[in-house]
Amino acid sequence: MAEEPTAPVERESEGKSKLWKGVFAVTGIMTTLVIYGVLQEKIMRVPYGAGADSEYFKYSLFLVFCNRITTSAVSAGVLLASKKALDPVAPIYKYGVISLSNILTTTCQYEALKYVSFPVQTLAKCAKMIPVMVWGTVIMQKRYKGPDYLIAFLVTLGCSIFILYPVSNVAGSDISPYSRGRENTVWGAFLMVGYLGFDGFTSTFQDKLFKGYNMEIHNQIFYTTICSCILSLTGIILQGHLVPAVDFVYRHNDCLFDIALLSTVATTSQFFISYTIRTFGALTFATIMTTRQLASILLSCVWFAHPLSWEQCIGAVIVFGSLYTKTFLRKVPQQASLPEQMPNGASGAVKS
């Protein structure tokens, strides 16, 4: 009987602990991924230098290489610190498949920023549930219900409206540095389709790898990013972009700082994503990621002065309304595996 009064105190203490953990998770994800979004747009769309000496950073694969080598170093450190085995759990070629697909995903993402604005790209990413469902059916033999297809259709509809109805080419409209007169939405849209297809395959194959092998998350991240480092470095050398990219960051120290910060926040975001899913589950994570995407679009519009047409505003309402509806209509939140949930905002191997 004497112990009963302590129960409310324990519950109150547990509630406060949960609250602070939630604040930590939300702050971490929102901060790292919003900074990540602003930085990648700045690197790919804002010239470095002043006056006649200004020039754009054009080496997307070099950016991928820097991100991957940072993540692989951190994941190796985590494995060593936790005294977990560094031996590969799955055949190396399977890590290589994920690495190749992930490199193509991220390269398409960075290249697309040359032709479409960050708000267009971010909203288009919301349509990744379509390829995830397609690959899930083909690779994992999954079955989806009617509401899943309805939400996917509405999100795709909203994204299509947002992409197809940009602001007319008037003074002050958003212009891509790689096109004349207006954004090259056709090529940009093609790159985004490539991004969505490769990203959907990456996340689905990661899920298959996790379920097929008793694999720890940092083990997969380490070997996937090591393979990505080798593949991306090989691609840079074959393209003849290694020396020009190094020379560019040598001449523009602010670009070097931006790339280092981008790689750091990309790697840090993986910790917060893992922590949030393991602590609060998929439902909370999906809500945070949807909010993060909305915040990133709003911040980009303000920071880089992207104008939005009224049709684009309607498209954005359709997309985020559908995503929030999907999130809050889930009656039983499921503790999904980490790589399965990361397509909402981050790939399992590394943040795209």
mmCIF file of C-alpha atoms in Angstrom:
data_model
loop_
_atom_site.group_PDB
_atom_site.id
_atom_site.type_symbol
_atom_site.label_atom_id
_atom_site.label_comp_id
_atom_site.label_asym_id
_atom_site.label_seq_id
_atom_site.Cartn_x
_atom_site.Cartn_y
_atom_site.Cartn_z
ATOM 1 C CA MET A 1 0.000 0.000 0.000
ATOM 2 C CA ALA A 2 2.860 2.379 0.770
ATOM 3 C CA GLU A 3 4.141 2.054 -2.796
ATOM 4 C CA GLU A 4 0.900 3.105 -4.532
ATOM 5 C CA PRO A 5 1.410 6.914 -4.262
ATOM 6 C CA THR A 6 4.688 6.567 -6.124
ATOM 7 C CA ALA A 7 2.938 5.291 -9.262
ATOM 8 C CA PRO A 8 1.607 8.713 -10.415
ATOM 9 C CA VAL A 9 5.026 10.226 -9.730
ATOM 10 C CA GLU A 10 6.697 7.562 -11.841
ATOM 11 C CA ARG A 11 4.190 8.087 -14.650
ATOM 12 C CA GLU A 12 4.750 11.843 -14.530
ATOM 13 C CA SER A 13 8.515 11.347 -14.620
ATOM 14 C CA GLU A 14 8.182 8.913 -17.517
ATOM 15 C CA GLY A 15 5.945 11.385 -19.366
ATOM 16 C CA LYS A 16 8.497 14.184 -18.969
ATOM 17 C CA SER A 17 11.262 11.887 -20.161
ATOM 18 C CA LYS A 18 9.217 10.970 -23.228
ATOM 19 C CA LEU A 19 8.509 14.649 -23.890
ATOM 20 C CA TRP A 20 12.172 15.614 -23.806
ATOM 21 C CA LYS A 21 13.066 12.653 -26.011
ATOM 22 C CA GLY A 22 10.431 13.859 -28.478
ATOM 23 C CA VAL A 23 11.812 17.403 -28.410
ATOM 24 C CA PHE A 24 15.297 15.996 -29.008
ATOM 25 C CA ALA A 25 14.148 13.862 -31.954
ATOM 26 C CA VAL A 26 12.068 16.596 -33.631
ATOM 27 C CA THR A 27 14.744 19.248 -33.163
ATOM 28 C CA GLY A 28 17.459 16.963 -34.499
ATOM 29 C CA ILE A 29 15.588 15.847 -37.621
ATOM 30 C CA MET A 30 14.176 19.279 -38.462
ATOM 31 C CA THR A 31 17.506 21.036 -37.946
ATOM 32 C CA THR A 32 19.780 18.635 -39.814
ATOM 33 C CA LEU A 33 17.508 17.943 -42.776
ATOM 34 C CA VAL A 34 16.347 21.547 -43.263
ATOM 35 C CA ILE A 35 20.000 22.672 -43.232
ATOM 36 C CA TYR A 36 20.768 19.824 -45.639
ATOM 37 C CA GLY A 37 18.074 21.019 -48.043
ATOM 38 C CA VAL A 38 19.229 24.645 -47.977
ATOM 39 C CA LEU A 39 22.877 23.655 -48.465
ATOM 40 C CA GLN A 40 22.299 21.361 -51.428
ATOM 41 C CA GLU A 41 20.315 24.068 -53.202
ATOM 42 C CA LYS A 42 22.988 26.666 -52.425
ATOM 43 C CA ILE A 43 25.797 24.436 -53.704
ATOM 44 C CA MET A 44 24.057 23.463 -56.952
ATOM 45 C CA ARG A 45 22.209 26.686 -57.834
ATOM 46 C CA VAL A 46 24.093 29.652 -56.350
ATOM 47 C CA PRO A 47 27.358 30.806 -58.010
ATOM 48 C CA TYR A 48 30.595 31.002 -56.040
ATOM 49 C CA GLY A 49 32.871 33.991 -56.462
ATOM 50 C CA ALA A 50 32.070 37.599 -57.329
ATOM 51 C CA GLY A 51 31.462 39.435 -60.574
ATOM 52 C CA ALA A 52 33.069 38.005 -63.705
ATOM 53 C CA ASP A 53 34.825 35.328 -61.638
ATOM 54 C CA SER A 54 31.582 33.782 -60.374
ATOM 55 C CA GLU A 55 30.956 30.167 -61.389
ATOM 56 C CA TYR A 56 28.658 27.282 -60.537
ATOM 57 C CA PHE A 57 29.638 24.015 -58.879
ATOM 58 C CA LYS A 58 28.840 21.307 -61.459
ATOM 59 C CA TYR A 59 30.309 18.104 -60.037
ATOM 60 C CA SER A 60 27.415 16.166 -58.533
ATOM 61 C CA LEU A 61 29.306 12.884 -58.220
ATOM 62 C CA PHE A 62 32.054 14.590 -56.207
ATOM 63 C CA LEU A 63 29.363 15.749 -53.807
ATOM 64 C CA VAL A 64 28.100 12.167 -53.521
ATOM 65 C CA PHE A 65 31.638 10.928 -52.831
ATOM 66 C CA CYS A 66 32.174 13.461 -50.018
ATOM 67 C CA ASN A 67 28.857 12.494 -48.380
ATOM 68 C CA ARG A 68 29.581 8.779 -48.556
ATOM 69 C CA ILE A 69 33.146 8.897 -47.273
ATOM 70 C CA THR A 70 31.991 10.912 -44.240
ATOM 71 C CA THR A 71 29.180 8.467 -43.482
ATOM 72 C CA SER A 72 31.421 5.415 -43.906
ATOM 73 C CA ALA A 73 33.996 6.867 -41.493
ATOM 74 C CA VAL A 74 31.347 7.587 -38.859
ATOM 75 C CA SER A 75 29.689 4.169 -39.221
ATOM 76 C CA ALA A 76 33.082 2.462 -38.911
ATOM 77 C CA GLY A 77 33.723 4.444 -35.742
ATOM 78 C CA VAL A 78 30.342 3.402 -34.321
ATOM 79 C CA LEU A 79 31.022 -0.272 -35.083
ATOM 80 C CA LEU A 80 34.459 -0.126 -33.464
ATOM 81 C CA ALA A 81 33.229 1.821 -30.426
ATOM 82 C CA SER A 82 30.394 -0.653 -29.871
ATOM 83 C CA LYS A 83 32.830 -3.561 -30.400
ATOM 84 C CA LYS A 84 30.626 -5.061 -33.086
ATOM 85 C CA ALA A 85 32.003 -7.201 -35.894
ATOM 86 C CA LEU A 86 33.182 -5.429 -39.040
ATOM 87 C CA ASP A 87 32.773 -8.579 -41.121
ATOM 88 C CA PRO A 88 30.162 -8.341 -43.895
ATOM 89 C CA VAL A 89 26.954 -10.226 -43.135
ATOM 90 C CA ALA A 90 25.734 -10.471 -46.742
ATOM 91 C CA PRO A 91 27.682 -11.091 -49.960
ATOM 92 C CA ILE A 92 29.591 -7.955 -51.004
ATOM 93 C CA TYR A 93 27.832 -7.763 -54.379
ATOM 94 C CA LYS A 94 24.516 -7.177 -52.598
ATOM 95 C CA TYR A 95 25.963 -4.173 -50.811
ATOM 96 C CA GLY A 96 27.260 -3.089 -54.206
ATOM 97 C CA VAL A 97 23.796 -3.248 -55.761
ATOM 98 C CA ILE A 98 22.427 -0.950 -53.062
ATOM 99 C CA SER A 99 25.445 1.341 -53.442
ATOM 100 C CA LEU A 100 25.048 1.682 -57.206
ATOM 101 C CA SER A 101 21.329 2.345 -56.948
ATOM 102 C CA ASN A 102 21.896 4.836 -54.130
ATOM 103 C CA ILE A 103 24.582 6.698 -56.098
ATOM 104 C CA LEU A 104 22.253 6.987 -59.088
ATOM 105 C CA THR A 105 19.500 8.192 -56.729
ATOM 106 C CA THR A 106 21.595 10.956 -55.196
ATOM 107 C CA THR A 107 23.193 11.983 -58.502
ATOM 108 C CA CYS A 108 19.765 12.412 -60.086
ATOM 109 C CA GLN A 109 18.728 14.453 -57.050
ATOM 110 C CA TYR A 110 21.682 16.838 -57.271
ATOM 111 C CA GLU A 111 21.531 17.104 -61.077
ATOM 112 C CA ALA A 112 17.805 17.873 -60.944
ATOM 113 C CA LEU A 113 18.551 20.943 -58.825
ATOM 114 C CA LYS A 114 20.291 22.431 -61.860
ATOM 115 C CA TYR A 115 16.966 22.509 -63.714
ATOM 116 C CA VAL A 116 14.178 22.667 -61.134
ATOM 117 C CA SER A 117 13.892 24.613 -57.896
ATOM 118 C CA PHE A 118 14.232 22.958 -54.501
ATOM 119 C CA PRO A 119 10.492 23.356 -53.695
ATOM 120 C CA VAL A 120 9.616 21.505 -56.918
ATOM 121 C CA GLN A 121 12.144 18.766 -56.152
ATOM 122 C CA THR A 122 11.083 18.364 -52.518
ATOM 123 C CA LEU A 123 7.409 18.066 -53.364
ATOM 124 C CA ALA A 124 8.163 15.622 -56.178
ATOM 125 C CA LYS A 125 9.953 13.400 -53.652
ATOM 126 C CA CYS A 126 6.625 12.893 -51.920
ATOM 127 C CA ALA A 127 5.572 10.797 -54.915
ATOM 128 C CA LYS A 128 8.197 8.153 -54.096
ATOM 129 C CA MET A 129 5.474 5.950 -52.603
ATOM 130 C CA ILE A 130 4.518 5.002 -56.177
ATOM 131 C CA PRO A 131 7.864 3.362 -57.094
ATOM 132 C CA VAL A 132 8.161 1.940 -53.570
ATOM 133 C CA MET A 133 4.800 0.207 -54.048
ATOM 134 C CA VAL A 134 5.807 -1.014 -57.516
ATOM 135 C CA TRP A 135 9.160 -2.385 -56.359
ATOM 136 C CA GLY A 136 7.541 -3.800 -53.210
ATOM 137 C CA THR A 137 5.125 -5.767 -55.376
ATOM 138 C CA VAL A 138 7.857 -6.999 -57.739
ATOM 139 C CA ILE A 139 10.655 -7.759 -55.249
ATOM 140 C CA MET A 140 8.856 -8.433 -51.948
ATOM 141 C CA GLN A 141 5.500 -9.721 -53.328
ATOM 142 C CA LYS A 142 3.691 -7.230 -51.092
ATOM 143 C CA ARG A 143 -0.007 -6.422 -51.467
ATOM 144 C CA TYR A 144 -1.463 -2.969 -50.899
ATOM 145 C CA LYS A 145 -5.017 -1.919 -50.076
ATOM 146 C CA GLY A 146 -7.331 0.507 -51.863
ATOM 147 C CA PRO A 147 -6.640 3.491 -49.562
ATOM 148 C CA ASP A 148 -2.901 3.118 -50.249
ATOM 149 C CA TYR A 149 -3.487 3.471 -53.985
ATOM 150 C CA LEU A 150 -5.871 6.407 -53.419
ATOM 151 C CA ILE A 151 -3.310 8.296 -51.321
ATOM 152 C CA ALA A 152 -0.605 7.522 -53.895
ATOM 153 C CA PHE A 153 -2.855 8.854 -56.686
ATOM 154 C CA LEU A 154 -3.647 12.067 -54.802
ATOM 155 C CA VAL A 155 0.016 12.692 -53.971
ATOM 156 C CA THR A 156 1.003 12.099 -57.614
ATOM 157 C CA LEU A 157 -1.784 14.424 -58.770
ATOM 158 C CA GLY A 158 -0.633 17.178 -56.415
ATOM 159 C CA CYS A 159 3.000 16.754 -57.473
ATOM 160 C CA SER A 160 2.029 16.880 -61.154
ATOM 161 C CA ILE A 161 0.108 20.118 -60.647
ATOM 162 C CA PHE A 162 3.028 21.628 -58.732
ATOM 163 C CA ILE A 163 5.538 20.730 -61.476
ATOM 164 C CA LEU A 164 3.403 21.534 -64.529
ATOM 165 C CA TYR A 165 2.153 24.951 -63.405
ATOM 166 C CA PRO A 166 5.182 27.046 -62.426
ATOM 167 C CA VAL A 167 5.101 30.832 -62.287
ATOM 168 C CA SER A 168 5.129 32.416 -65.746
ATOM 169 C CA ASN A 169 8.436 33.823 -66.908
ATOM 170 C CA VAL A 170 8.141 37.356 -65.633
ATOM 171 C CA ALA A 171 10.570 39.592 -63.782
ATOM 172 C CA GLY A 172 11.489 37.961 -60.487
ATOM 173 C CA SER A 173 10.455 34.437 -61.466
ATOM 174 C CA ASP A 174 12.719 31.551 -60.560
ATOM 175 C CA ILE A 175 15.318 30.886 -63.259
ATOM 176 C CA SER A 176 17.634 27.929 -63.453
ATOM 177 C CA PRO A 177 21.302 28.772 -64.105
ATOM 178 C CA TYR A 178 21.425 25.888 -66.588
ATOM 179 C CA SER A 179 18.552 26.920 -68.871
ATOM 180 C CA ARG A 180 17.456 30.004 -70.713
ATOM 181 C CA GLY A 181 14.304 31.948 -70.038
ATOM 182 C CA ARG A 182 12.693 29.557 -67.539
ATOM 183 C CA GLU A 183 13.345 26.358 -65.679
ATOM 184 C CA ASN A 184 13.890 23.340 -67.865
ATOM 185 C CA THR A 185 11.105 21.380 -66.200
ATOM 186 C CA VAL A 186 11.142 18.604 -68.829
ATOM 187 C CA TRP A 187 14.745 17.552 -68.172
ATOM 188 C CA GLY A 188 14.352 18.292 -64.476
ATOM 189 C CA ALA A 189 11.219 16.119 -64.336
ATOM 190 C CA PHE A 190 13.064 13.328 -66.183
ATOM 191 C CA LEU A 191 15.840 13.421 -63.576
ATOM 192 C CA MET A 192 13.266 13.354 -60.775
ATOM 193 C CA VAL A 193 11.622 10.281 -62.326
ATOM 194 C CA GLY A 194 15.062 8.648 -62.297
ATOM 195 C CA TYR A 195 15.509 9.659 -58.665
ATOM 196 C CA LEU A 196 12.140 8.211 -57.647
ATOM 197 C CA GLY A 197 12.711 4.945 -59.517
ATOM 198 C CA PHE A 198 16.211 4.328 -58.162
ATOM 199 C CA ASP A 199 15.267 5.428 -54.639
ATOM 200 C CA GLY A 200 12.261 3.103 -54.598
ATOM 201 C CA PHE A 201 14.475 0.197 -55.652
ATOM 202 C CA THR A 202 17.147 1.100 -53.060
ATOM 203 C CA SER A 203 14.779 1.152 -50.104
ATOM 204 C CA THR A 204 12.968 -2.033 -51.178
ATOM 205 C CA PHE A 205 16.199 -3.962 -51.733
ATOM 206 C CA GLN A 206 17.484 -2.733 -48.352
ATOM 207 C CA ASP A 207 14.338 -4.072 -46.730
ATOM 208 C CA LYS A 208 14.875 -7.428 -48.445
ATOM 209 C CA LEU A 209 18.500 -7.473 -47.275
ATOM 210 C CA PHE A 210 17.539 -6.775 -43.664
ATOM 211 C CA LYS A 211 14.908 -9.494 -43.636
ATOM 212 C CA GLY A 212 17.108 -12.021 -45.420
ATOM 213 C CA TYR A 213 20.101 -11.571 -43.092
ATOM 214 C CA ASN A 214 20.478 -10.867 -39.397
ATOM 215 C CA MET A 215 22.030 -7.489 -40.152
ATOM 216 C CA GLU A 216 22.789 -4.538 -37.867
ATOM 217 C CA ILE A 217 22.005 -1.110 -39.327
ATOM 218 C CA HIS A 218 25.557 0.273 -39.006
ATOM 219 C CA ASN A 219 26.986 -2.834 -40.664
ATOM 220 C CA GLN A 220 24.854 -2.206 -43.737
ATOM 221 C CA ILE A 221 25.612 1.520 -43.744
ATOM 222 C CA PHE A 222 29.360 0.874 -43.489
ATOM 223 C CA TYR A 223 29.643 -1.621 -46.350
ATOM 224 C CA THR A 224 27.129 0.184 -48.535
ATOM 225 C CA THR A 225 28.921 3.509 -48.190
ATOM 226 C CA ILE A 226 32.359 1.909 -48.687
ATOM 227 C CA CYS A 227 31.100 0.472 -51.980
ATOM 228 C CA SER A 228 29.582 3.867 -52.794
ATOM 229 C CA CYS A 229 32.929 5.570 -52.163
ATOM 230 C CA ILE A 230 34.688 3.211 -54.571
ATOM 231 C CA LEU A 231 32.003 3.494 -57.253
ATOM 232 C CA SER A 232 31.615 7.278 -57.023
ATOM 233 C CA LEU A 233 35.397 7.845 -57.019
ATOM 234 C CA THR A 234 35.699 5.605 -60.078
ATOM 235 C CA GLY A 235 32.941 7.580 -61.799
ATOM 236 C CA ILE A 236 34.595 10.911 -60.996
ATOM 237 C CA ILE A 237 37.930 9.716 -62.403
ATOM 238 C CA LEU A 238 36.325 8.299 -65.575
ATOM 239 C CA GLN A 239 34.452 11.566 -66.122
ATOM 240 C CA GLY A 240 37.651 13.537 -65.640
ATOM 241 C CA HIS A 241 35.995 15.609 -62.910
ATOM 242 C CA LEU A 242 38.249 14.804 -59.940
ATOM 243 C CA VAL A 243 40.944 17.423 -60.618
ATOM 244 C CA PRO A 244 38.450 20.165 -61.684
ATOM 245 C CA ALA A 245 36.314 19.520 -58.573
ATOM 246 C CA VAL A 246 39.308 19.676 -56.215
ATOM 247 C CA ASP A 247 40.532 22.809 -57.989
ATOM 248 C CA PHE A 248 37.088 24.396 -57.624
ATOM 249 C CA VAL A 249 36.894 23.871 -53.853
ATOM 250 C CA TYR A 250 40.535 24.988 -53.542
ATOM 251 C CA ARG A 251 39.697 28.288 -55.267
ATOM 252 C CA HIS A 252 36.389 28.698 -53.425
ATOM 253 C CA ASN A 253 36.923 27.929 -49.750
ATOM 254 C CA ASP A 254 33.297 28.765 -48.983
ATOM 255 C CA CYS A 255 32.256 25.898 -51.277
ATOM 256 C CA LEU A 256 34.570 23.546 -49.375
ATOM 257 C CA PHE A 257 32.936 24.646 -46.125
ATOM 258 C CA ASP A 258 29.431 24.103 -47.587
ATOM 259 C CA ILE A 259 30.325 20.594 -48.793
ATOM 260 C CA ALA A 260 31.872 19.677 -45.430
ATOM 261 C CA LEU A 261 28.813 20.965 -43.577
ATOM 262 C CA LEU A 262 26.473 19.169 -46.018
ATOM 263 C CA SER A 263 28.270 15.857 -45.425
ATOM 264 C CA THR A 264 28.210 16.410 -41.670
ATOM 265 C CA VAL A 265 24.478 17.147 -41.390
ATOM 266 C CA ALA A 266 23.678 14.299 -43.818
ATOM 267 C CA THR A 267 25.534 11.862 -41.581
ATOM 268 C CA THR A 268 24.149 13.339 -38.351
ATOM 269 C CA SER A 269 20.592 13.073 -39.655
ATOM 270 C CA GLN A 270 21.006 9.291 -39.860
ATOM 271 C CA PHE A 271 21.421 9.141 -36.077
ATOM 272 C CA PHE A 272 18.267 11.150 -35.454
ATOM 273 C CA ILE A 273 16.276 9.105 -37.982
ATOM 274 C CA SER A 274 17.375 5.840 -36.363
ATOM 275 C CA TYR A 275 16.745 7.201 -32.858
ATOM 276 C CA THR A 276 13.249 8.483 -33.721
ATOM 277 C CA ILE A 277 12.067 5.271 -35.354
ATOM 278 C CA ARG A 278 13.399 3.067 -32.566
ATOM 279 C CA THR A 279 12.011 5.320 -29.787
ATOM 280 C CA PHE A 280 8.657 6.499 -31.182
ATOM 281 C CA GLY A 281 7.920 4.243 -34.164
ATOM 282 C CA ALA A 282 7.002 4.768 -37.801
ATOM 283 C CA LEU A 283 3.888 6.899 -37.221
ATOM 284 C CA THR A 284 5.719 9.689 -35.386
ATOM 285 C CA PHE A 285 8.622 9.543 -37.819
ATOM 286 C CA ALA A 286 6.324 9.897 -40.848
ATOM 287 C CA THR A 287 4.626 12.923 -39.284
ATOM 288 C CA ILE A 288 7.953 14.616 -38.531
ATOM 289 C CA MET A 289 9.277 13.960 -42.035
ATOM 290 C CA THR A 290 6.157 15.350 -43.696
ATOM 291 C CA THR A 291 6.410 18.470 -41.549
ATOM 292 C CA ARG A 292 10.104 18.739 -42.374
ATOM 293 C CA GLN A 293 9.377 18.672 -46.110
ATOM 294 C CA LEU A 294 6.792 21.423 -45.724
ATOM 295 C CA ALA A 295 9.200 23.520 -43.627
ATOM 296 C CA SER A 296 11.987 23.002 -46.177
ATOM 297 C CA ILE A 297 9.785 24.223 -49.028
ATOM 298 C CA LEU A 298 8.658 27.308 -47.106
ATOM 299 C CA LEU A 299 12.219 28.138 -46.026
ATOM 300 C CA SER A 300 13.540 27.690 -49.573
ATOM 301 C CA CYS A 301 10.834 29.975 -50.989
ATOM 302 C CA VAL A 302 11.783 32.679 -48.494
ATOM 303 C CA TRP A 303 15.574 32.209 -48.552
ATOM 304 C CA PHE A 304 16.029 31.905 -52.334
ATOM 305 C CA ALA A 305 12.955 33.970 -53.334
ATOM 306 C CA HIS A 306 11.140 31.214 -55.245
ATOM 307 C CA PRO A 307 7.757 32.482 -56.468
ATOM 308 C CA LEU A 308 4.801 30.061 -56.336
ATOM 309 C CA SER A 309 1.741 30.148 -58.584
ATOM 310 C CA TRP A 310 -1.732 29.619 -57.130
ATOM 311 C CA GLU A 311 -1.861 26.250 -58.915
ATOM 312 C CA GLN A 312 1.315 25.201 -57.145
ATOM 313 C CA CYS A 313 -0.188 26.196 -53.805
ATOM 314 C CA ILE A 314 -3.199 23.965 -54.553
ATOM 315 C CA GLY A 315 -0.867 21.108 -55.531
ATOM 316 C CA ALA A 316 1.070 21.487 -52.279
ATOM 317 C CA VAL A 317 -2.164 21.424 -50.241
ATOM 318 C CA ILE A 318 -3.259 18.217 -52.016
ATOM 319 C CA VAL A 319 0.099 16.517 -51.384
ATOM 320 C CA PHE A 320 0.575 17.421 -47.722
ATOM 321 C CA GLY A 321 -3.120 17.009 -46.964
ATOM 322 C CA SER A 322 -2.954 13.466 -48.348
ATOM 323 C CA LEU A 323 0.238 12.639 -46.438
ATOM 324 C CA TYR A 324 -1.085 13.921 -43.119
ATOM 325 C CA THR A 325 -4.379 12.079 -43.710
ATOM 326 C CA LYS A 326 -2.480 8.855 -44.360
ATOM 327 C CA THR A 327 -0.469 9.346 -41.180
ATOM 328 C CA PHE A 328 -3.308 10.145 -38.808
ATOM 329 C CA LEU A 329 -5.720 7.519 -40.171
ATOM 330 C CA ARG A 330 -3.391 4.704 -39.191
ATOM 331 C CA LYS A 331 -5.231 3.047 -36.328
ATOM 332 C CA VAL A 332 -2.344 0.864 -35.188
ATOM 333 C CA PRO A 333 1.122 2.388 -35.538
ATOM 334 C CA GLN A 334 3.547 -0.272 -36.625
ATOM 335 C CA GLN A 335 7.168 -0.424 -35.522
ATOM 336 C CA ALA A 336 8.488 -0.822 -39.038
ATOM 337 C CA SER A 337 12.045 -1.766 -39.795
ATOM 338 C CA LEU A 338 14.455 1.122 -40.246
ATOM 339 C CA PRO A 339 15.239 0.841 -43.973
ATOM 340 C CA GLU A 340 11.557 0.425 -44.796
ATOM 341 C CA GLN A 341 10.717 3.776 -43.244
ATOM 342 C CA MET A 342 13.648 5.808 -44.467
ATOM 343 C CA PRO A 343 12.160 6.377 -47.974
ATOM 344 C CA ASN A 344 9.906 9.021 -46.361
ATOM 345 C CA GLY A 345 12.901 11.268 -46.066
ATOM 346 C CA ALA A 346 16.147 9.382 -46.073
ATOM 347 C CA SER A 347 17.639 6.337 -47.629
ATOM 348 C CA GLY A 348 18.851 3.644 -45.308
ATOM 349 C CA ALA A 349 22.435 3.767 -46.428
ATOM 350 C CA VAL A 350 22.797 7.494 -46.492
ATOM 351 C CA LYS A 351 20.703 10.559 -46.669
ATOM 352 C CA SER A 352 19.777 11.394 -50.249
#
